[in-house]
Coordinates of C-alpha atoms and ligand atoms in Angstrom, one line a residue:
M1 CA 108.7 -36.4 -94.5
N2 CA 109.1 -38.5 -98.1
E3 CA 105.9 -37.5 -99.6
T4 CA 106.1 -34.2 -101.8
N5 CA 103.3 -32.7 -99.6
S6 CA 103.7 -32.7 -95.6
K7 CA 100.6 -32.7 -93.5
K8 CA 98.6 -30.0 -93.3
I9 CA 98.7 -28.4 -89.2
T10 CA 97.0 -25.4 -87.7
A11 CA 98.5 -24.3 -84.2
K12 CA 97.2 -21.3 -82.1
A13 CA 98.9 -20.1 -78.9
N14 CA 97.9 -17.4 -76.8
T15 CA 99.7 -14.3 -76.0
N16 CA 101.5 -13.4 -72.7
I17 CA 102.1 -10.8 -70.1
A18 CA 105.1 -11.2 -68.1
L19 CA 105.2 -10.1 -64.9
I20 CA 108.4 -10.5 -64.1
K21 CA 109.7 -9.1 -67.3
Y22 CA 112.4 -10.8 -69.5
W23 CA 114.8 -7.8 -70.6
G24 CA 118.0 -7.8 -71.8
K25 CA 120.1 -11.1 -73.3
K26 CA 123.3 -12.8 -72.1
D27 CA 123.4 -14.5 -75.6
E28 CA 121.6 -12.6 -78.8
S29 CA 122.0 -15.2 -81.0
L30 CA 120.6 -17.9 -78.9
F31 CA 118.0 -15.7 -77.2
I32 CA 119.0 -16.9 -73.9
P33 CA 117.9 -13.5 -71.5
T34 CA 120.2 -12.5 -68.7
N35 CA 117.3 -13.4 -65.8
D36 CA 114.4 -15.3 -65.4
S37 CA 110.6 -14.4 -66.1
L38 CA 107.1 -15.0 -65.2
S39 CA 104.3 -14.6 -67.5
L40 CA 100.4 -15.1 -66.9
T41 CA 99.3 -17.0 -70.2
L42 CA 96.4 -14.8 -71.6
D43 CA 92.8 -15.9 -72.8
E44 CA 92.5 -13.2 -75.2
F45 CA 94.8 -12.6 -78.3
Y46 CA 96.4 -15.1 -79.7
T47 CA 98.0 -16.1 -83.1
Q48 CA 96.6 -18.9 -85.2
T49 CA 99.2 -20.9 -88.0
T50 CA 98.9 -23.1 -90.4
V51 CA 102.1 -24.9 -92.4
Q52 CA 102.3 -27.4 -94.5
F53 CA 106.0 -28.5 -96.3
S54 CA 105.8 -29.3 -100.1
S55 CA 109.1 -30.3 -101.8
Q56 CA 106.9 -28.7 -104.7
L57 CA 108.2 -25.0 -103.1
K58 CA 110.8 -23.0 -104.6
Q59 CA 110.3 -20.8 -101.8
D60 CA 108.2 -19.8 -98.6
K61 CA 105.0 -18.6 -99.2
I62 CA 103.9 -16.7 -95.8
I63 CA 100.1 -14.8 -95.8
F64 CA 100.1 -13.0 -93.1
D65 CA 96.6 -11.6 -91.7
G66 CA 95.5 -12.2 -95.2
K67 CA 98.1 -10.8 -97.5
E68 CA 101.0 -12.7 -99.2
L69 CA 104.8 -11.3 -97.7
S70 CA 107.7 -10.0 -100.1
S71 CA 110.5 -11.8 -99.1
K72 CA 111.8 -8.1 -98.8
D73 CA 109.7 -8.0 -95.3
N74 CA 111.5 -8.3 -92.4
Q75 CA 108.8 -10.7 -91.0
Y76 CA 108.9 -12.8 -93.8
E77 CA 113.3 -12.7 -93.3
S78 CA 111.9 -13.7 -89.9
I79 CA 110.1 -16.5 -90.1
T80 CA 111.7 -18.4 -93.6
N81 CA 115.4 -18.0 -90.9
F82 CA 113.2 -19.8 -87.6
L83 CA 112.1 -22.4 -90.6
N84 CA 115.6 -22.9 -91.3
L85 CA 116.1 -23.8 -87.7
I86 CA 112.9 -26.8 -88.1
R87 CA 113.9 -27.7 -91.5
K88 CA 117.4 -28.0 -90.3
K89 CA 116.7 -30.5 -87.3
A90 CA 114.3 -32.8 -89.4
N91 CA 116.8 -32.8 -92.3
C92 CA 114.5 -31.4 -94.9
N93 CA 115.1 -29.0 -97.5
S94 CA 111.6 -28.8 -98.3
K95 CA 109.7 -25.1 -98.5
A96 CA 106.8 -24.3 -96.4
I97 CA 103.3 -22.1 -96.5
V98 CA 102.6 -20.6 -93.6
D99 CA 99.4 -19.2 -93.5
T100 CA 98.8 -16.6 -90.1
K101 CA 96.2 -15.1 -88.1
N102 CA 96.4 -13.1 -85.1
T103 CA 94.4 -11.2 -83.3
V104 CA 97.1 -9.0 -81.1
P105 CA 97.8 -5.7 -82.9
N106 CA 101.2 -6.4 -83.6
S107 CA 104.3 -4.8 -82.6
A108 CA 102.5 -2.3 -80.3
G109 CA 103.7 -4.3 -76.5
F110 CA 101.3 -6.8 -77.3
A111 CA 103.9 -9.7 -77.5
S112 CA 102.7 -10.4 -81.2
S113 CA 105.5 -12.4 -81.1
A114 CA 105.6 -14.2 -78.3
S115 CA 101.9 -16.3 -79.7
G116 CA 103.2 -15.6 -83.4
F117 CA 106.7 -18.0 -82.9
A118 CA 104.9 -20.4 -80.1
A119 CA 102.1 -21.2 -82.6
L120 CA 104.7 -21.3 -85.6
A121 CA 106.6 -23.9 -83.5
A122 CA 104.2 -26.0 -83.0
A123 CA 102.5 -26.0 -86.0
S124 CA 105.8 -25.7 -88.4
S125 CA 107.7 -28.7 -86.0
K126 CA 104.9 -30.9 -86.1
A127 CA 104.2 -30.5 -89.9
I128 CA 107.5 -31.5 -90.7
G129 CA 107.4 -34.6 -88.4
L130 CA 108.7 -33.8 -85.7
N131 CA 107.2 -34.6 -82.3
L132 CA 108.6 -32.4 -79.7
S133 CA 107.3 -32.2 -76.1
N134 CA 105.8 -29.2 -75.0
T135 CA 109.8 -28.3 -72.9
E136 CA 111.7 -28.8 -76.2
L137 CA 108.3 -26.5 -78.3
S138 CA 109.4 -23.8 -76.2
K139 CA 113.2 -24.0 -76.5
L140 CA 112.3 -24.2 -79.9
A141 CA 109.6 -21.5 -80.1
R142 CA 112.6 -19.0 -77.9
R143 CA 114.8 -19.0 -80.8
G144 CA 112.2 -17.0 -83.0
S145 CA 111.6 -14.5 -80.1
G146 CA 111.9 -15.0 -76.2
S147 CA 108.7 -14.2 -74.8
A148 CA 107.5 -17.0 -77.3
T149 CA 109.0 -19.1 -75.3
R150 CA 106.7 -19.3 -72.1
S151 CA 103.6 -19.0 -74.7
I152 CA 103.7 -22.3 -75.0
F153 CA 102.2 -23.0 -71.6
G154 CA 99.1 -22.1 -70.3
G155 CA 98.6 -20.5 -66.1
F156 CA 101.4 -18.5 -64.5
V157 CA 104.7 -20.0 -66.7
Q158 CA 108.2 -19.2 -65.5
W159 CA 111.1 -19.5 -68.4
H160 CA 114.4 -20.9 -67.1
A161 CA 117.2 -18.9 -68.4
G162 CA 119.5 -21.0 -68.5
N163 CA 122.9 -20.7 -69.9
S164 CA 122.5 -22.8 -73.1
D165 CA 119.9 -23.2 -75.4
Q166 CA 119.1 -26.7 -73.8
T167 CA 119.1 -25.4 -70.6
S168 CA 117.0 -22.0 -71.4
Y169 CA 112.5 -22.6 -71.4
A170 CA 109.5 -22.4 -70.2
E171 CA 107.2 -24.5 -67.4
N172 CA 103.6 -23.4 -66.0
I173 CA 104.5 -23.2 -62.8
S174 CA 100.7 -22.2 -61.1
N175 CA 96.9 -23.6 -62.3
N176 CA 96.3 -21.4 -59.7
T177 CA 95.2 -18.4 -62.2
N178 CA 91.0 -18.7 -61.2
N179 CA 90.9 -14.9 -59.4
I180 CA 93.2 -13.0 -61.3
R181 CA 92.4 -10.5 -64.0
I182 CA 94.0 -9.0 -66.7
I183 CA 92.4 -5.5 -68.1
S184 CA 94.3 -4.2 -71.8
I185 CA 93.8 -0.2 -72.1
I186 CA 94.5 0.3 -75.2
N187 CA 95.6 3.9 -76.2
S188 CA 98.1 2.7 -79.8
K189 CA 98.2 -0.1 -82.4
S190 CA 100.7 1.5 -84.0
P191 CA 104.4 -0.2 -84.6
K192 CA 106.4 0.6 -82.0
K193 CA 109.4 2.5 -82.7
I194 CA 112.4 0.7 -80.3
S195 CA 111.5 -3.3 -80.9
S196 CA 112.0 -5.0 -78.2
R197 CA 115.5 -6.7 -79.2
Q198 CA 116.8 -2.8 -80.1
G199 CA 115.4 -1.8 -76.5
M200 CA 117.1 -4.3 -74.5
R201 CA 120.4 -4.0 -76.7
L202 CA 120.5 -0.5 -75.1
S203 CA 119.2 -0.9 -72.0
K204 CA 122.2 -2.8 -71.6
T205 CA 124.6 0.3 -71.4
S206 CA 122.4 1.2 -68.4
P207 CA 124.6 1.6 -65.3
I208 CA 121.5 0.1 -63.3
F209 CA 121.0 -2.6 -65.6
P210 CA 122.6 -5.1 -62.8
M211 CA 120.6 -3.9 -60.9
W212 CA 117.7 -4.8 -62.6
I213 CA 118.6 -8.3 -62.9
K214 CA 119.5 -8.1 -58.7
V215 CA 116.0 -6.6 -58.2
A216 CA 114.2 -9.0 -61.1
K217 CA 116.1 -12.1 -59.3
K218 CA 114.3 -10.7 -55.7
N219 CA 110.5 -10.1 -57.4
L220 CA 110.5 -13.6 -59.0
Q221 CA 110.9 -15.4 -55.7
T222 CA 108.4 -12.9 -54.3
I223 CA 106.2 -12.7 -56.8
K224 CA 106.0 -17.2 -56.4
K225 CA 104.6 -17.0 -53.1
A226 CA 102.4 -14.7 -54.0
I227 CA 101.0 -16.6 -56.9
Q228 CA 101.1 -19.8 -54.1
S229 CA 98.7 -18.2 -51.4
D230 CA 96.4 -16.3 -53.9
N231 CA 97.4 -12.8 -52.8
I232 CA 96.4 -10.7 -56.5
N233 CA 96.8 -7.6 -54.6
L234 CA 101.0 -8.4 -53.9
I235 CA 101.6 -10.3 -57.2
G236 CA 100.0 -7.2 -58.7
A237 CA 102.1 -4.8 -56.7
I238 CA 105.3 -6.7 -57.3
A239 CA 104.3 -7.0 -61.4
E240 CA 103.5 -3.2 -61.3
Y241 CA 107.8 -2.6 -59.4
N242 CA 109.4 -5.2 -61.8
A243 CA 107.9 -3.0 -65.1
L244 CA 109.0 0.5 -63.5
C245 CA 112.4 -1.2 -62.8
M246 CA 112.5 -2.6 -66.2
H247 CA 111.6 0.9 -67.5
A248 CA 113.9 2.9 -65.5
T249 CA 117.0 0.8 -67.5
T250 CA 115.1 2.4 -70.9
V251 CA 115.3 6.0 -69.4
T252 CA 118.8 5.5 -68.1
A253 CA 120.1 3.6 -70.8
Q254 CA 122.6 5.8 -72.5
K255 CA 121.2 7.1 -75.3
P256 CA 117.4 7.2 -73.6
F257 CA 114.0 6.3 -74.7
T258 CA 111.1 5.3 -73.6
Y259 CA 107.8 3.2 -74.6
F260 CA 105.4 5.6 -72.4
N261 CA 103.6 8.6 -74.5
K262 CA 101.2 10.6 -72.9
S263 CA 98.5 8.2 -72.5
T264 CA 100.7 5.8 -70.6
I265 CA 101.4 8.5 -68.2
D266 CA 97.5 9.4 -67.2
T267 CA 97.3 5.7 -67.7
I268 CA 99.6 5.4 -65.2
N269 CA 98.6 7.9 -62.4
Y270 CA 94.8 7.0 -63.6
I271 CA 95.3 3.8 -61.7
I272 CA 97.5 5.3 -58.9
H273 CA 94.4 7.2 -58.7
L274 CA 92.2 4.2 -58.3
R275 CA 94.4 2.9 -55.5
N276 CA 94.6 5.6 -53.5
N277 CA 91.0 7.3 -53.5
F278 CA 88.8 4.4 -54.3
N279 CA 90.6 2.1 -52.4
L280 CA 90.5 -0.7 -54.9
H281 CA 93.3 -2.7 -55.4
C282 CA 93.9 -2.2 -59.1
Y283 CA 97.6 -2.4 -60.4
F284 CA 99.5 -1.9 -64.0
T285 CA 102.7 -3.5 -66.4
I286 CA 104.0 -2.1 -69.5
D287 CA 105.9 -3.8 -72.0
A288 CA 107.3 -2.1 -74.9
G289 CA 105.2 0.0 -76.6
P290 CA 102.7 2.7 -74.9
N291 CA 99.8 0.5 -73.7
V292 CA 99.0 -0.2 -70.3
K293 CA 97.6 -3.2 -68.6
L294 CA 95.5 -3.6 -65.7
I295 CA 96.2 -6.2 -62.7
C296 CA 93.4 -7.0 -60.4
S297 CA 91.0 -9.4 -58.8
K298 CA 87.5 -10.7 -60.3
N299 CA 86.0 -9.5 -57.2
E300 CA 86.7 -5.9 -57.8
L301 CA 86.7 -6.3 -61.9
E302 CA 83.5 -4.7 -62.0
L303 CA 83.9 -1.6 -59.9
I304 CA 87.4 -1.3 -62.1
M305 CA 86.1 -1.6 -65.0
D306 CA 82.9 0.7 -64.3
L307 CA 85.3 3.5 -63.0
L308 CA 87.8 2.4 -66.6
T309 CA 84.7 3.2 -68.4
K310 CA 84.9 6.4 -67.5
K311 CA 87.9 7.8 -68.9
F312 CA 88.1 5.1 -71.5
D313 CA 86.2 4.2 -74.8
L314 CA 85.0 0.1 -74.2
N315 CA 86.2 -0.4 -77.5
N316 CA 89.5 0.0 -76.1
L317 CA 89.7 -2.4 -72.9
V318 CA 90.0 -5.5 -73.4
V319 CA 89.2 -8.4 -70.4
A320 CA 91.1 -10.9 -70.3
H321 CA 91.3 -14.1 -67.6
S322 CA 94.5 -17.0 -68.1
G323 CA 94.5 -18.5 -71.3
S324 CA 96.0 -22.7 -72.2
G325 CA 98.7 -23.2 -73.6
I326 CA 100.0 -24.4 -77.2
K327 CA 96.7 -26.2 -79.0
Y328 CA 96.3 -28.3 -82.4
L329 CA 93.2 -27.5 -84.0
Ligands
DP6_1 C1 109.0 -6.2 -72.3 O1 110.6 -11.9 -76.9 O2 110.0 -9.4 -78.0 O3 107.5 -7.9 -73.4 O4 113.4 -12.1 -77.9 O5 114.1 -10.1 -78.9 O6 112.2 -11.0 -79.8 P1 113.1 -11.2 -78.4 O7 112.5 -10.1 -77.5 P2 110.6 -10.2 -76.9 O8 110.5 -8.9 -75.6 C2 109.7 -9.5 -74.5 C3 109.9 -8.3 -73.6 C4 108.7 -7.7 -73.0 C5 109.1 -8.0 -71.7 C6 108.7 -10.1 -71.7 O9 107.6 -10.1 -72.7 O10 109.3 -10.6 -70.6

């Protein structure tokens, strides 16, 4: 980049929901996870980010959902640190203007960091003049937040844990996504008290953490077969079991904690009730926050939504299909 101002690039990334969770790191600084994970990219929650570098700026200027961040903000720091990686890669010192907008409730278990860092990786690398493949983008996004590794791609995505910067990246493994639906049941939009980063550290002290890694490995093999045969019920059942195993490491940590609140438990019980008493094939998964996502097939969506609206406000129910990978606008 030789001119004073770089090109202005806008990228859009969707969030993703992990069906086999990423929970635990073997290298914190490089974001190398302890296990492979698998997700579905969603078409509902996304981040749109515009980046321009300029040699005339004294420091990065970051506008987050319409509000300029102060350099003392945590978010400012994590975005600037990420931009430093890009600057180093491109051998360029220019600061940047970043304008980022989310349709994801931040820090409430909706993986806003996944779409956030995926969009930032794409927009900033292109703006600075790096022409990266999606695999390289995936490795780069990982350095901002692990789950962002997967949001570069659409459909069902596997993140290969690997053991180095070069071997830890995601790839699309299937677009056999026509029949799956995810309903987000929102009970809280407030930021979580324990970040996933912190939660993963605490969970590693659980005596069942080694067991979690073994279970996740097994679940991954089975869910990949279920995806191939378009068996939504089996996908749901495995994702639910995997999420419960992940959360078991929180309540058994040396300093036990949980992301569940009262509504989380109520929602879980309601989904089990629908399954047992209405013979519906609905399953749940939960990330590092209190909100529950219901997994079902397109065929049963209407019936399930009818029953959910008897208990929850329609405004708190968001139906998502499979979404696409990174897009430049
Ligand atoms: C429970 O990607 O937010 O959503 O890499 O520390 O930024 P960092 O964590 P983050 O963790 C996501 C954890 C999860 C499971 C998942 O998305 O796989």
